[in-house]
Amino acid sequence: MPVANDASAFVEFDRVQKSYDGEQLVVKDLNLSMPKGEFLTMLGPSGSGKTTCLMMLAGFETATHGDIRLDGKPINDIPPHKRGIGMVFQNYALFPHMTVAENLAFPLQVRKMDRNTQEEKVKRALGRVQMNDFAGRRPAQLSGGQQQRIALARALVFEPELVLMDEPLGALDKQLRETLQFEITNLAHELGITVVYVTHDQTEALTMSDRVAVFENGRIQQLAAPDELYEEPQNSFVAQFIGENNTLEGVVAEITDTTCVVKLDSGEVIDAVPVNVNKVGDRTKVSIRPERVEVDTKKLGPNAHTLKAEVLEFVYMGDIFRTRLRVAGNTDFVIKTRNSPDQTKLTPGTTIDIGWLPRDCRALDA
Amino acid sequence: MSNATTGPDNLTGVTPDTGLKIGQSDESGPMLAADGTPLKKSLNRALRKQKIRALALIAPLLIFILATFIYPIGEMLFRSVENQIVGEVLPRTVRVLADWESENDPVPGDAVFSALTKDMMVAVEEKNHTRLGSRLNYEVSGVSSLFRKSGRSVDDFGEVYTDQFIALDPAWEDPLTFVSIFADEAWVEADAAYDGEGRRPRFLLRDGVGEVLPQTASMYRDFARVVQTEDEDSPTEEDVWNSVYLALYEDLSVQPDIPAGLPQAEMLATARGAVADFETADLRAAFVDVDEGWEETRVWQTIQQYSAPYTTGYFLNSVDLQKTPDGVDWRPENEQIYVTLFIRTMIMSTIITVSCILLGYPVAWLLANLPASKANLLMILVLLPFWTSLLVRTSAWKALLQNQGVINDLAVWIGIVADDNRLALINNATGTVIAMTHILLPFMILPLYSVMKTIPPSYLRAAKSLGATNVTAFRRVYFPQSVPGIGAGSILVFILSIGYYITPEIVGGTKGVFISNRIAYHISTSLNWGLAAALGSILLAVVLLLYWCYDRIVGIDNVKLGG
Ligand SMILES: Nc1ncnc2c1ncn2[C@@H]1O[C@H](COP(=O)(O)OP(=O)(O)OP(=O)(O)O)[C@@H](O)[C@H]1O
Ligand SMILES: [Mg+2]
C-alpha cells in the first residue's frame, strides 16, 4: 500500500495521521502520491478529514505522525509562508480592507517584487479571470462569483506550483458553479499547476479531476480516475457515495476468481463480479447502477439476469425517466431510462421484467 | 488606516441608489403606484404605520432620556451662562448703575447708593443679600462679607427722613396712612376680612399712584410683599421701613404737584412743600462707614459687569480668564488652575487610553482565539471587575500602591528599590493612571473582543499562504481589521476617563486629580454651580470636538462594538 519515495511524486503523504484531541484520529494512515500537474480532488462526506489534510499540506496543522513531502522534500518543519502553496478558501478570505488590486498585490509585496512587476502580474492575473474592470473595488462590492474569481486570481498571482482549494464553489449557485468549474480546470491545465481540490459535491469531483480520492472517516476509500471510480467502485461506500446506486443484500453462495453467485435475502440467486468478497458465506451488498438496468430484457444477451419487479413510482425528468421499483424486497430500486421515441412509460402497479449483465453487478463488502 | 476613510460614499459603479436614479431618469415625471397615486406618497403611507409603531416602542426610553439626560444637560448649559441673581436682587441699583462710567468716577454717585439702600433693605428681609454676596465673591473676594456686614445695618439708613416726616405730621408714623395712599381699596377690604384661614390676600397697589410717586410705590409694594410673605403679617400693622420714607422724600423732591384725587393729597402736598428744606442723609457715607469696600471701584465694576441676566463670566473663569474694565485678561497667576487641569485631564486620559490598548489588545486577541471553554474562563476574569464595587477596587489600589503598600514592600524585598527611597505610586498622576487603566480596561477589551471575534482566522491563514510572515500577516491583515474595535474602545475609555471622578479623588492626591474633581468640588463644596456648569459644558464640548475629529480622521462608521 505505501507509495513512499515514488520518484515522480510531487506531493506525497506518507503514513500521515492526525489527531486534534489526542483521543480520536481524524486522519488515519493517509498515503497519497500526486505527480506534477495533476488535478486531484478529495471527495467525502462532512467531517471526513478533507480540510484537515489540506491544512496539513498548507502548514496550518501539523501531522501527528508521518511525513508530508513536496517535490521530494519533507515540509513538516517549513512554516506556511515559506511553502509557496497557493490557497483558495471556502469563504474566499479576501482582505476586506484592501481593494481587489491590493489583494492581488499582497503576495507580490511580501515577496518584495518591484512595483512594475507587481502591476503587470496583477493585471495578468485579473485578465485570466476576466476581472480587469474590478481592480479598484472592495471585496464587499463584488458578487460571490466575482469574489471567488478574485480569490482564485490571488492564489495564482505569485505563480505557485501547487494550489489548494477548499470547497471554493460551495457557496455559489449551480449555474455559476458549473461555469467556474470549467474555468478552474482550464486554468489549471493551462498553467500546468498541481491542484488539490476539496469538495463534497461528487459531480464537481467527477467532472473536474484527473483523480478523485474518496474520503470517509479519515481514510481514503478509493483513489482513482473518475470513470474508474464510477464504474468500478471498490467498496459499497464508494458505490453509494458516487452516483446513484442500487444495492441488493445477500450471502455469497459460490465464488471463483471472476464470478460469484449471490443468494439474495429474498431468495433469488444472481451472478455478480466479486470485488471484495473472499469466500462462500460472506455477506455482501451487490451494487447495480440504475442506468445499467434494462427494461427490455430481450436486448440483453443470453447470460443476462432477469428478475421480476413491481413498478412503484414513475418520475418524468425530461431527458430521462426515473422509475422506482420493488426488486427482491428492496423498494428503493431505481432505474433510469432514456427518453427515446420507442421507450414506454411504465405504469405504477404493473409487474415487469428487468435485467442486467452480470459484469455490471458488483458484489461488494456488506 | 490610510484607506479606512473610504466609506460607502466612495463606492463606484451601480449602487442601489444610483441604480434607482438611473431607473427614474428614464421615466418622465414621478413614478406612479398601481392606483395612480405617486409611488413616494403611497410608500410613505405604507411606512407611516410602521414608524408610529416603532416610535411607540421606544417612547418610554425616549421620555426617560429626555427627562434624565437631555433636560439636565440643557439645564447645565443654561446654568453656565445664567446670571440673573444680580439683576433680581439689586434691580434698582443695576438700573441706576448702568450710566456709571468708572473712568470718570471711581465710585458711583448718591443715586446709586440710594438705590442700593432700597434694594439691600428688600434683599436683607428676603435673605438674598448673602446669596448675592457669595455669587459676587467668585469674582471679587471680600464681597461676601461686604454684603453681610452692610445687611446688618441697612435698615437704619435714611432714618433721618423718617424722623423729619413724622415731625412734620405724626400721621406719617401710622402704617394706615401709607395703606390709604398706596393700597387698592378692594385689597384693604379683603385684608380686613382675613381671619387667618387660607392664603392672605395678596397686596395690590392702588391704580395711578405709581405714576405720581413711582419710587415710593415700588418700594412700598416690596415692603408689603416682604411683610406678607416673610413676616406673615399685614402691612396695615407693621411700621414702614426707612427706605420707604427715603423713596417718598426722593419722589416728592422731584414731583411738581400732587393730583387732588389721591388719598391724603393734602398731607402729601404739605410734605412736598417741606421736603426742600429737609436735612439730607449721606447714604454713601453710611455704607462706607459699615465697610470701606463700598468705595472700591472694583466692587462696583463687578456689579455693573454682572448685572446682565446672562454672562460669559463662568466660561472665562473656567479657562482662567476674567473680565476687567479693559476687557478679558488672565487671572492672577496663583488663581490659574483650570487650564492646567484640563490639559492634565486630556494628557492623562490619553495615557490611560493608550495603556488600555496596549494591555487590552493581546487579551482581546486571546479571548477571540482561544477555544470556547478557556475563552469563557478568561472572559469571566475580564468581567470580574464589574462585579466588585468601584470603591472597593480603588481602595484596593490604595493598599497596593501606597508607600508602605504591597508593591513597594515587594520591590524593597527584591531589592530594586531602596527602603528609604520607596516609589511614590499613589496620590499622584502615576496612581491615577494605574488605577484608572485597571478600572477602564474591560471597556477596551470588550469592544476589541467583539470586533476580533468577527475576523475569521482564515484571513490570517490566507495571508500566510500568500507568503506573509506572522508579523506581516498581523500588521497588514489582522490589525487593520481590528482598528474599528480599537476606535470604539478608545472612544469609550477616553470619554469615560475624562469624566472620571471617584478614582482620581481617592488615589490622585493633588497632582493626579481631573477636571471632574474640580467640578464636583464646585457642585458640593463651594456651591458655585455656574462655574461647575461652565466647566462641565467645556468638557462636553471637548468630547464632541474629539468625536468630530475622530469621525473626520477614522470615520465613525469604522467604529464597531460587534458583528
Ligand atoms: N480545529 C479542530 N479541533 C478539533 N477537531 C477538529 C478541528 N478541525 C476539525 N476537527 C474535527 O476533525 C474532523 C475532520 O474535520 P475536517 O474539517 O477535516 O472535515 P471535512 O472533511 O473538511 O468536512 P467538511 O466537508 O464539512 O468541510 C471532524 O470530525 C472535525 O470535528
Ligand atoms: Mg472542510
PDB file of C-alpha atoms in Angstrom, chain B residues 274-508:
ATOM      1  CA  ALA B 274     -41.469 120.762  53.140  1.00  0.00           C
ATOM      2  CA  VAL B 275     -39.005 118.333  51.604  1.00  0.00           C
ATOM      3  CA  ALA B 276     -36.932 121.030  50.028  1.00  0.00           C
ATOM      4  CA  ASP B 277     -35.843 122.066  53.500  1.00  0.00           C
ATOM      5  CA  PHE B 278     -35.290 118.516  54.805  1.00  0.00           C
ATOM      6  CA  GLU B 279     -31.953 117.602  56.178  1.00  0.00           C
ATOM      7  CA  THR B 280     -30.461 115.035  53.787  1.00  0.00           C
ATOM      8  CA  ALA B 281     -28.754 111.765  54.656  1.00  0.00           C
ATOM      9  CA  ASP B 282     -25.331 110.876  53.247  1.00  0.00           C
ATOM     10  CA  LEU B 283     -26.062 107.287  52.277  1.00  0.00           C
ATOM     11  CA  ARG B 284     -22.656 106.754  50.717  1.00  0.00           C
ATOM     12  CA  ALA B 285     -21.029 107.733  53.959  1.00  0.00           C
ATOM     13  CA  ALA B 286     -23.369 105.390  55.763  1.00  0.00           C
ATOM     14  CA  PHE B 287     -22.337 102.434  53.609  1.00  0.00           C
ATOM     15  CA  VAL B 288     -18.676 103.267  53.691  1.00  0.00           C
ATOM     16  CA  ASP B 289     -18.954 103.593  57.408  1.00  0.00           C
ATOM     17  CA  VAL B 290     -20.039  99.988  57.584  1.00  0.00           C
ATOM     18  CA  ASP B 291     -17.406  98.728  55.163  1.00  0.00           C
ATOM     19  CA  GLU B 292     -14.881 100.621  53.135  1.00  0.00           C
ATOM     20  CA  GLY B 293     -15.293  98.101  50.375  1.00  0.00           C
ATOM     21  CA  TRP B 294     -18.097 100.243  49.003  1.00  0.00           C
ATOM     22  CA  GLU B 295     -15.551 102.772  47.929  1.00  0.00           C
ATOM     23  CA  GLU B 296     -13.655 100.275  45.827  1.00  0.00           C
ATOM     24  CA  THR B 297     -14.122 100.780  42.122  1.00  0.00           C
ATOM     25  CA  ARG B 298     -13.522  97.044  41.548  1.00  0.00           C
ATOM     26  CA  VAL B 299     -16.629  96.111  43.534  1.00  0.00           C
ATOM     27  CA  TRP B 300     -18.856  98.452  41.571  1.00  0.00           C
ATOM     28  CA  GLN B 301     -17.313  97.393  38.287  1.00  0.00           C
ATOM     29  CA  THR B 302     -18.092  93.796  39.110  1.00  0.00           C
ATOM     30  CA  ILE B 303     -21.689  94.574  39.999  1.00  0.00           C
ATOM     31  CA  GLN B 304     -22.003  96.501  36.776  1.00  0.00           C
ATOM     32  CA  GLN B 305     -20.371  93.750  34.698  1.00  0.00           C
ATOM     33  CA  TYR B 306     -22.524  91.028  36.140  1.00  0.00           C
ATOM     34  CA  SER B 307     -25.761  92.953  36.066  1.00  0.00           C
ATOM     35  CA  ALA B 308     -26.855  91.380  32.763  1.00  0.00           C
ATOM     36  CA  PRO B 309     -29.039  88.284  33.124  1.00  0.00           C
ATOM     37  CA  TYR B 310     -26.543  86.203  31.114  1.00  0.00           C
ATOM     38  CA  THR B 311     -22.810  86.214  31.411  1.00  0.00           C
ATOM     39  CA  THR B 312     -19.728  84.674  29.881  1.00  0.00           C
ATOM     40  CA  GLY B 313     -18.051  85.090  33.233  1.00  0.00           C
ATOM     41  CA  TYR B 314     -18.233  81.444  34.252  1.00  0.00           C
ATOM     42  CA  PHE B 315     -16.718  80.329  30.993  1.00  0.00           C
ATOM     43  CA  LEU B 316     -13.944  82.894  31.244  1.00  0.00           C
ATOM     44  CA  ASN B 317     -13.343  81.704  34.749  1.00  0.00           C
ATOM     45  CA  SER B 318     -13.216  78.107  33.506  1.00  0.00           C
ATOM     46  CA  VAL B 319     -10.238  78.925  31.357  1.00  0.00           C
ATOM     47  CA  ASP B 320      -8.517  81.086  33.935  1.00  0.00           C
ATOM     48  CA  LEU B 321      -9.640  84.365  32.395  1.00  0.00           C
ATOM     49  CA  GLN B 322     -11.552  87.200  33.964  1.00  0.00           C
ATOM     50  CA  LYS B 323     -13.357  90.313  32.928  1.00  0.00           C
ATOM     51  CA  THR B 324     -11.606  93.534  33.646  1.00  0.00           C
ATOM     52  CA  PRO B 325     -12.628  97.043  32.670  1.00  0.00           C
ATOM     53  CA  ASP B 326     -10.038  96.785  29.869  1.00  0.00           C
ATOM     54  CA  GLY B 327     -11.539  93.596  28.506  1.00  0.00           C
ATOM     55  CA  VAL B 328     -10.741  89.974  29.125  1.00  0.00           C
ATOM     56  CA  ASP B 329      -7.484  89.168  30.840  1.00  0.00           C
ATOM     57  CA  TRP B 330      -5.702  86.316  32.613  1.00  0.00           C
ATOM     58  CA  ARG B 331      -6.468  85.742  36.226  1.00  0.00           C
ATOM     59  CA  PRO B 332      -3.682  86.270  38.702  1.00  0.00           C
ATOM     60  CA  GLU B 333      -1.032  83.569  38.443  1.00  0.00           C
ATOM     61  CA  ASN B 334      -1.953  81.910  41.712  1.00  0.00           C
ATOM     62  CA  GLU B 335      -5.597  81.546  40.689  1.00  0.00           C
ATOM     63  CA  GLN B 336      -4.912  79.837  37.378  1.00  0.00           C
ATOM     64  CA  ILE B 337      -5.838  76.189  37.786  1.00  0.00           C
ATOM     65  CA  TYR B 338      -8.416  75.183  35.237  1.00  0.00           C
ATOM     66  CA  VAL B 339      -6.370  75.232  32.031  1.00  0.00           C
ATOM     67  CA  THR B 340      -3.731  73.130  33.755  1.00  0.00           C
ATOM     68  CA  LEU B 341      -6.428  70.769  34.952  1.00  0.00           C
ATOM     69  CA  PHE B 342      -7.999  70.479  31.525  1.00  0.00           C
ATOM     70  CA  ILE B 343      -4.661  69.771  29.913  1.00  0.00           C
ATOM     71  CA  ARG B 344      -3.776  67.289  32.612  1.00  0.00           C
ATOM     72  CA  THR B 345      -7.116  65.565  32.206  1.00  0.00           C
ATOM     73  CA  MET B 346      -6.545  65.251  28.455  1.00  0.00           C
ATOM     74  CA  ILE B 347      -2.985  64.041  28.731  1.00  0.00           C
ATOM     75  CA  MET B 348      -3.718  61.534  31.454  1.00  0.00           C
ATOM     76  CA  SER B 349      -6.813  60.265  29.665  1.00  0.00           C
ATOM     77  CA  THR B 350      -4.685  59.742  26.579  1.00  0.00           C
ATOM     78  CA  ILE B 351      -2.084  57.861  28.598  1.00  0.00           C
ATOM     79  CA  ILE B 352      -4.814  55.739  30.157  1.00  0.00           C
ATOM     80  CA  THR B 353      -6.368  55.022  26.765  1.00  0.00           C
ATOM     81  CA  VAL B 354      -3.050  54.030  25.258  1.00  0.00           C
ATOM     82  CA  SER B 355      -2.223  51.803  28.236  1.00  0.00           C
ATOM     83  CA  CYS B 356      -5.632  50.197  27.882  1.00  0.00           C
ATOM     84  CA  ILE B 357      -4.969  49.488  24.191  1.00  0.00           C
ATOM     85  CA  LEU B 358      -1.539  48.034  24.921  1.00  0.00           C
ATOM     86  CA  LEU B 359      -2.778  45.850  27.753  1.00  0.00           C
ATOM     87  CA  GLY B 360      -6.166  45.021  26.314  1.00  0.00           C
ATOM     88  CA  TYR B 361      -5.290  44.125  22.738  1.00  0.00           C
ATOM     89  CA  PRO B 362      -3.453  40.872  23.494  1.00  0.00           C
ATOM     90  CA  VAL B 363      -6.123  39.849  25.977  1.00  0.00           C
ATOM     91  CA  ALA B 364      -8.885  40.503  23.456  1.00  0.00           C
ATOM     92  CA  TRP B 365      -6.925  38.540  20.885  1.00  0.00           C
ATOM     93  CA  LEU B 366      -6.622  35.593  23.233  1.00  0.00           C
ATOM     94  CA  LEU B 367     -10.306  35.823  24.065  1.00  0.00           C
ATOM     95  CA  ALA B 368     -11.234  35.732  20.405  1.00  0.00           C
ATOM     96  CA  ASN B 369      -8.898  32.888  19.520  1.00  0.00           C
ATOM     97  CA  LEU B 370      -8.871  30.535  22.483  1.00  0.00           C
ATOM     98  CA  PRO B 371     -11.160  27.504  22.482  1.00  0.00           C
ATOM     99  CA  ALA B 372     -14.558  28.315  23.928  1.00  0.00           C
ATOM    100  CA  SER B 373     -14.035  26.812  27.380  1.00  0.00           C
ATOM    101  CA  LYS B 374     -10.807  28.668  28.075  1.00  0.00           C
ATOM    102  CA  ALA B 375     -12.149  31.835  26.484  1.00  0.00           C
ATOM    103  CA  ASN B 376     -15.132  31.749  28.834  1.00  0.00           C
ATOM    104  CA  LEU B 377     -12.890  31.500  31.860  1.00  0.00           C
ATOM    105  CA  LEU B 378     -10.800  34.387  30.616  1.00  0.00           C
ATOM    106  CA  MET B 379     -13.932  36.362  29.895  1.00  0.00           C
ATOM    107  CA  ILE B 380     -15.061  35.887  33.473  1.00  0.00           C
ATOM    108  CA  LEU B 381     -11.718  37.236  34.644  1.00  0.00           C
ATOM    109  CA  VAL B 382     -12.126  40.232  32.373  1.00  0.00           C
ATOM    110  CA  LEU B 383     -15.615  40.870  33.658  1.00  0.00           C
ATOM    111  CA  LEU B 384     -14.693  40.256  37.285  1.00  0.00           C
ATOM    112  CA  PRO B 385     -14.023  43.938  37.961  1.00  0.00           C
ATOM    113  CA  PHE B 386     -17.616  44.705  37.033  1.00  0.00           C
ATOM    114  CA  TRP B 387     -18.778  42.512  39.855  1.00  0.00           C
ATOM    115  CA  THR B 388     -16.937  44.372  42.562  1.00  0.00           C
ATOM    116  CA  SER B 389     -17.675  47.868  43.686  1.00  0.00           C
ATOM    117  CA  LEU B 390     -15.652  50.599  42.083  1.00  0.00           C
ATOM    118  CA  LEU B 391     -14.883  51.996  45.515  1.00  0.00           C
ATOM    119  CA  VAL B 392     -13.557  48.681  46.739  1.00  0.00           C
ATOM    120  CA  ARG B 393     -11.308  48.278  43.732  1.00  0.00           C
ATOM    121  CA  THR B 394      -9.956  51.781  44.042  1.00  0.00           C
ATOM    122  CA  SER B 395      -9.351  51.346  47.731  1.00  0.00           C
ATOM    123  CA  ALA B 396      -7.557  48.099  46.971  1.00  0.00           C
ATOM    124  CA  TRP B 397      -5.225  50.032  44.737  1.00  0.00           C
ATOM    125  CA  LYS B 398      -4.600  52.352  47.619  1.00  0.00           C
ATOM    126  CA  ALA B 399      -3.496  49.402  49.719  1.00  0.00           C
ATOM    127  CA  LEU B 400      -1.330  48.083  46.921  1.00  0.00           C
ATOM    128  CA  LEU B 401       0.318  51.283  45.812  1.00  0.00           C
ATOM    129  CA  GLN B 402       0.910  53.254  48.963  1.00  0.00           C
ATOM    130  CA  ASN B 403       4.340  53.926  50.330  1.00  0.00           C
ATOM    131  CA  GLN B 404       4.172  51.049  52.790  1.00  0.00           C
ATOM    132  CA  GLY B 405       1.981  49.077  50.416  1.00  0.00           C
ATOM    133  CA  VAL B 406       2.340  45.659  48.843  1.00  0.00           C
ATOM    134  CA  ILE B 407       4.119  46.729  45.689  1.00  0.00           C
ATOM    135  CA  ASN B 408       6.666  48.888  47.428  1.00  0.00           C
ATOM    136  CA  ASP B 409       7.283  46.223  50.044  1.00  0.00           C
ATOM    137  CA  LEU B 410       7.825  43.686  47.319  1.00  0.00           C
ATOM    138  CA  ALA B 411      10.160  45.968  45.388  1.00  0.00           C
ATOM    139  CA  VAL B 412      12.184  46.674  48.503  1.00  0.00           C
ATOM    140  CA  TRP B 413      12.297  42.981  49.378  1.00  0.00           C
ATOM    141  CA  ILE B 414      13.521  42.061  45.909  1.00  0.00           C
ATOM    142  CA  GLY B 415      15.971  44.884  46.138  1.00  0.00           C
ATOM    143  CA  ILE B 416      15.095  47.018  43.129  1.00  0.00           C
ATOM    144  CA  VAL B 417      14.180  49.915  45.371  1.00  0.00           C
ATOM    145  CA  ALA B 418      15.967  51.215  48.432  1.00  0.00           C
ATOM    146  CA  ASP B 419      13.927  51.210  51.612  1.00  0.00           C
ATOM    147  CA  ASP B 420      14.418  54.912  52.162  1.00  0.00           C
ATOM    148  CA  ASN B 421      13.573  55.696  48.581  1.00  0.00           C
ATOM    149  CA  ARG B 422      10.262  53.970  48.057  1.00  0.00           C
ATOM    150  CA  LEU B 423       8.336  54.615  44.862  1.00  0.00           C
ATOM    151  CA  ALA B 424       5.670  57.272  45.011  1.00  0.00           C
ATOM    152  CA  LEU B 425       2.903  55.346  43.303  1.00  0.00           C
ATOM    153  CA  ILE B 426      -0.100  56.931  44.878  1.00  0.00           C
ATOM    154  CA  ASN B 427      -1.519  60.376  45.478  1.00  0.00           C
ATOM    155  CA  ASN B 428      -0.039  61.465  42.171  1.00  0.00           C
ATOM    156  CA  ALA B 429      -0.595  61.056  38.465  1.00  0.00           C
ATOM    157  CA  THR B 430       1.004  57.606  38.431  1.00  0.00           C
ATOM    158  CA  GLY B 431      -1.533  56.313  40.904  1.00  0.00           C
ATOM    159  CA  THR B 432      -4.404  57.700  38.889  1.00  0.00           C
ATOM    160  CA  VAL B 433      -3.095  56.215  35.653  1.00  0.00           C
ATOM    161  CA  ILE B 434      -2.535  52.777  37.180  1.00  0.00           C
ATOM    162  CA  ALA B 435      -5.884  52.564  38.917  1.00  0.00           C
ATOM    163  CA  MET B 436      -7.874  54.051  36.057  1.00  0.00           C
ATOM    164  CA  THR B 437      -6.235  51.803  33.478  1.00  0.00           C
ATOM    165  CA  HIS B 438      -7.240  48.825  35.538  1.00  0.00           C
ATOM    166  CA  ILE B 439     -10.776  50.045  36.002  1.00  0.00           C
ATOM    167  CA  LEU B 440     -11.364  51.010  32.386  1.00  0.00           C
ATOM    168  CA  LEU B 441      -9.606  48.024  30.842  1.00  0.00           C
ATOM    169  CA  PRO B 442     -12.807  45.991  30.317  1.00  0.00           C
ATOM    170  CA  PHE B 443     -14.247  48.847  28.304  1.00  0.00           C
ATOM    171  CA  MET B 444     -11.345  48.449  25.914  1.00  0.00           C
ATOM    172  CA  ILE B 445     -11.275  44.670  25.885  1.00  0.00           C
ATOM    173  CA  LEU B 446     -14.948  44.098  25.219  1.00  0.00           C
ATOM    174  CA  PRO B 447     -15.329  46.116  22.002  1.00  0.00           C
ATOM    175  CA  LEU B 448     -11.966  44.858  20.808  1.00  0.00           C
ATOM    176  CA  TYR B 449     -13.032  41.304  21.512  1.00  0.00           C
ATOM    177  CA  SER B 450     -16.352  41.614  19.782  1.00  0.00           C
ATOM    178  CA  VAL B 451     -14.656  43.008  16.693  1.00  0.00           C
ATOM    179  CA  MET B 452     -11.898  40.417  16.711  1.00  0.00           C
ATOM    180  CA  LYS B 453     -14.477  37.700  17.090  1.00  0.00           C
ATOM    181  CA  THR B 454     -15.830  38.655  13.688  1.00  0.00           C
ATOM    182  CA  ILE B 455     -12.440  38.403  11.964  1.00  0.00           C
ATOM    183  CA  PRO B 456     -12.300  34.838  10.634  1.00  0.00           C
ATOM    184  CA  PRO B 457      -8.992  33.041  11.234  1.00  0.00           C
ATOM    185  CA  SER B 458      -8.949  32.269   7.536  1.00  0.00           C
ATOM    186  CA  TYR B 459      -7.731  35.820   6.821  1.00  0.00           C
ATOM    187  CA  LEU B 460      -4.524  35.208   8.713  1.00  0.00           C
ATOM    188  CA  ARG B 461      -4.161  31.822   7.087  1.00  0.00           C
ATOM    189  CA  ALA B 462      -4.763  33.319   3.683  1.00  0.00           C
ATOM    190  CA  ALA B 463      -2.126  35.946   4.339  1.00  0.00           C
ATOM    191  CA  LYS B 464       0.372  33.330   5.432  1.00  0.00           C
ATOM    192  CA  SER B 465      -0.393  31.081   2.498  1.00  0.00           C
ATOM    193  CA  LEU B 466       0.288  34.080   0.286  1.00  0.00           C
ATOM    194  CA  GLY B 467       3.749  34.319   1.769  1.00  0.00           C
ATOM    195  CA  ALA B 468       3.390  36.751   4.639  1.00  0.00           C
ATOM    196  CA  THR B 469       5.296  36.086   7.848  1.00  0.00           C
ATOM    197  CA  ASN B 470       3.334  36.064  11.080  1.00  0.00           C
ATOM    198  CA  VAL B 471       4.285  39.651  11.758  1.00  0.00           C
ATOM    199  CA  THR B 472       3.372  40.891   8.293  1.00  0.00           C
ATOM    200  CA  ALA B 473       0.138  38.962   8.292  1.00  0.00           C
ATOM    201  CA  PHE B 474      -0.796  40.529  11.597  1.00  0.00           C
ATOM    202  CA  ARG B 475       0.283  44.034  10.636  1.00  0.00           C
ATOM    203  CA  ARG B 476      -1.232  44.142   7.181  1.00  0.00           C
ATOM    204  CA  VAL B 477      -4.276  41.931   7.517  1.00  0.00           C
ATOM    205  CA  TYR B 478      -5.372  41.396  11.095  1.00  0.00           C
ATOM    206  CA  PHE B 479      -4.571  44.722  12.667  1.00  0.00           C
ATOM    207  CA  PRO B 480      -6.350  46.925  10.079  1.00  0.00           C
ATOM    208  CA  GLN B 481      -9.469  44.892  10.603  1.00  0.00           C
ATOM    209  CA  SER B 482      -9.299  45.301  14.344  1.00  0.00           C
ATOM    210  CA  VAL B 483      -8.922  49.083  14.125  1.00  0.00           C
ATOM    211  CA  PRO B 484     -12.684  49.653  14.435  1.00  0.00           C
ATOM    212  CA  GLY B 485     -12.515  47.853  17.763  1.00  0.00           C
ATOM    213  CA  ILE B 486      -9.602  49.989  18.887  1.00  0.00           C
ATOM    214  CA  GLY B 487     -11.576  53.037  17.820  1.00  0.00           C
ATOM    215  CA  ALA B 488     -14.673  52.015  19.725  1.00  0.00           C
ATOM    216  CA  GLY B 489     -12.688  51.051  22.788  1.00  0.00           C
ATOM    217  CA  SER B 490     -10.644  54.237  22.724  1.00  0.00           C
ATOM    218  CA  ILE B 491     -13.671  56.455  22.431  1.00  0.00           C
ATOM    219  CA  LEU B 492     -15.310  54.604  25.282  1.00  0.00           C
ATOM    220  CA  VAL B 493     -12.271  54.638  27.544  1.00  0.00           C
ATOM    221  CA  PHE B 494     -11.238  58.180  26.723  1.00  0.00           C
ATOM    222  CA  ILE B 495     -14.664  59.661  27.270  1.00  0.00           C
ATOM    223  CA  LEU B 496     -15.211  57.706  30.469  1.00  0.00           C
ATOM    224  CA  SER B 497     -11.783  58.718  31.602  1.00  0.00           C
ATOM    225  CA  ILE B 498     -12.025  62.465  31.134  1.00  0.00           C
ATOM    226  CA  GLY B 499     -15.219  62.461  33.121  1.00  0.00           C
ATOM    227  CA  TYR B 500     -13.947  60.143  35.844  1.00  0.00           C
ATOM    228  CA  TYR B 501     -14.150  61.342  39.375  1.00  0.00           C
ATOM    229  CA  ILE B 502     -14.079  58.775  42.155  1.00  0.00           C
ATOM    230  CA  THR B 503     -10.771  57.120  41.364  1.00  0.00           C
ATOM    231  CA  PRO B 504      -8.701  60.287  40.880  1.00  0.00           C
ATOM    232  CA  GLU B 505     -10.311  61.629  44.015  1.00  0.00           C
ATOM    233  CA  ILE B 506      -9.147  58.651  46.052  1.00  0.00           C
ATOM    234  CA  VAL B 507      -5.736  57.868  44.558  1.00  0.00           C
ATOM    235  CA  GLY B 508      -4.899  61.077  42.724  1.00  0.00           C
TER     236      GLY B 508
END
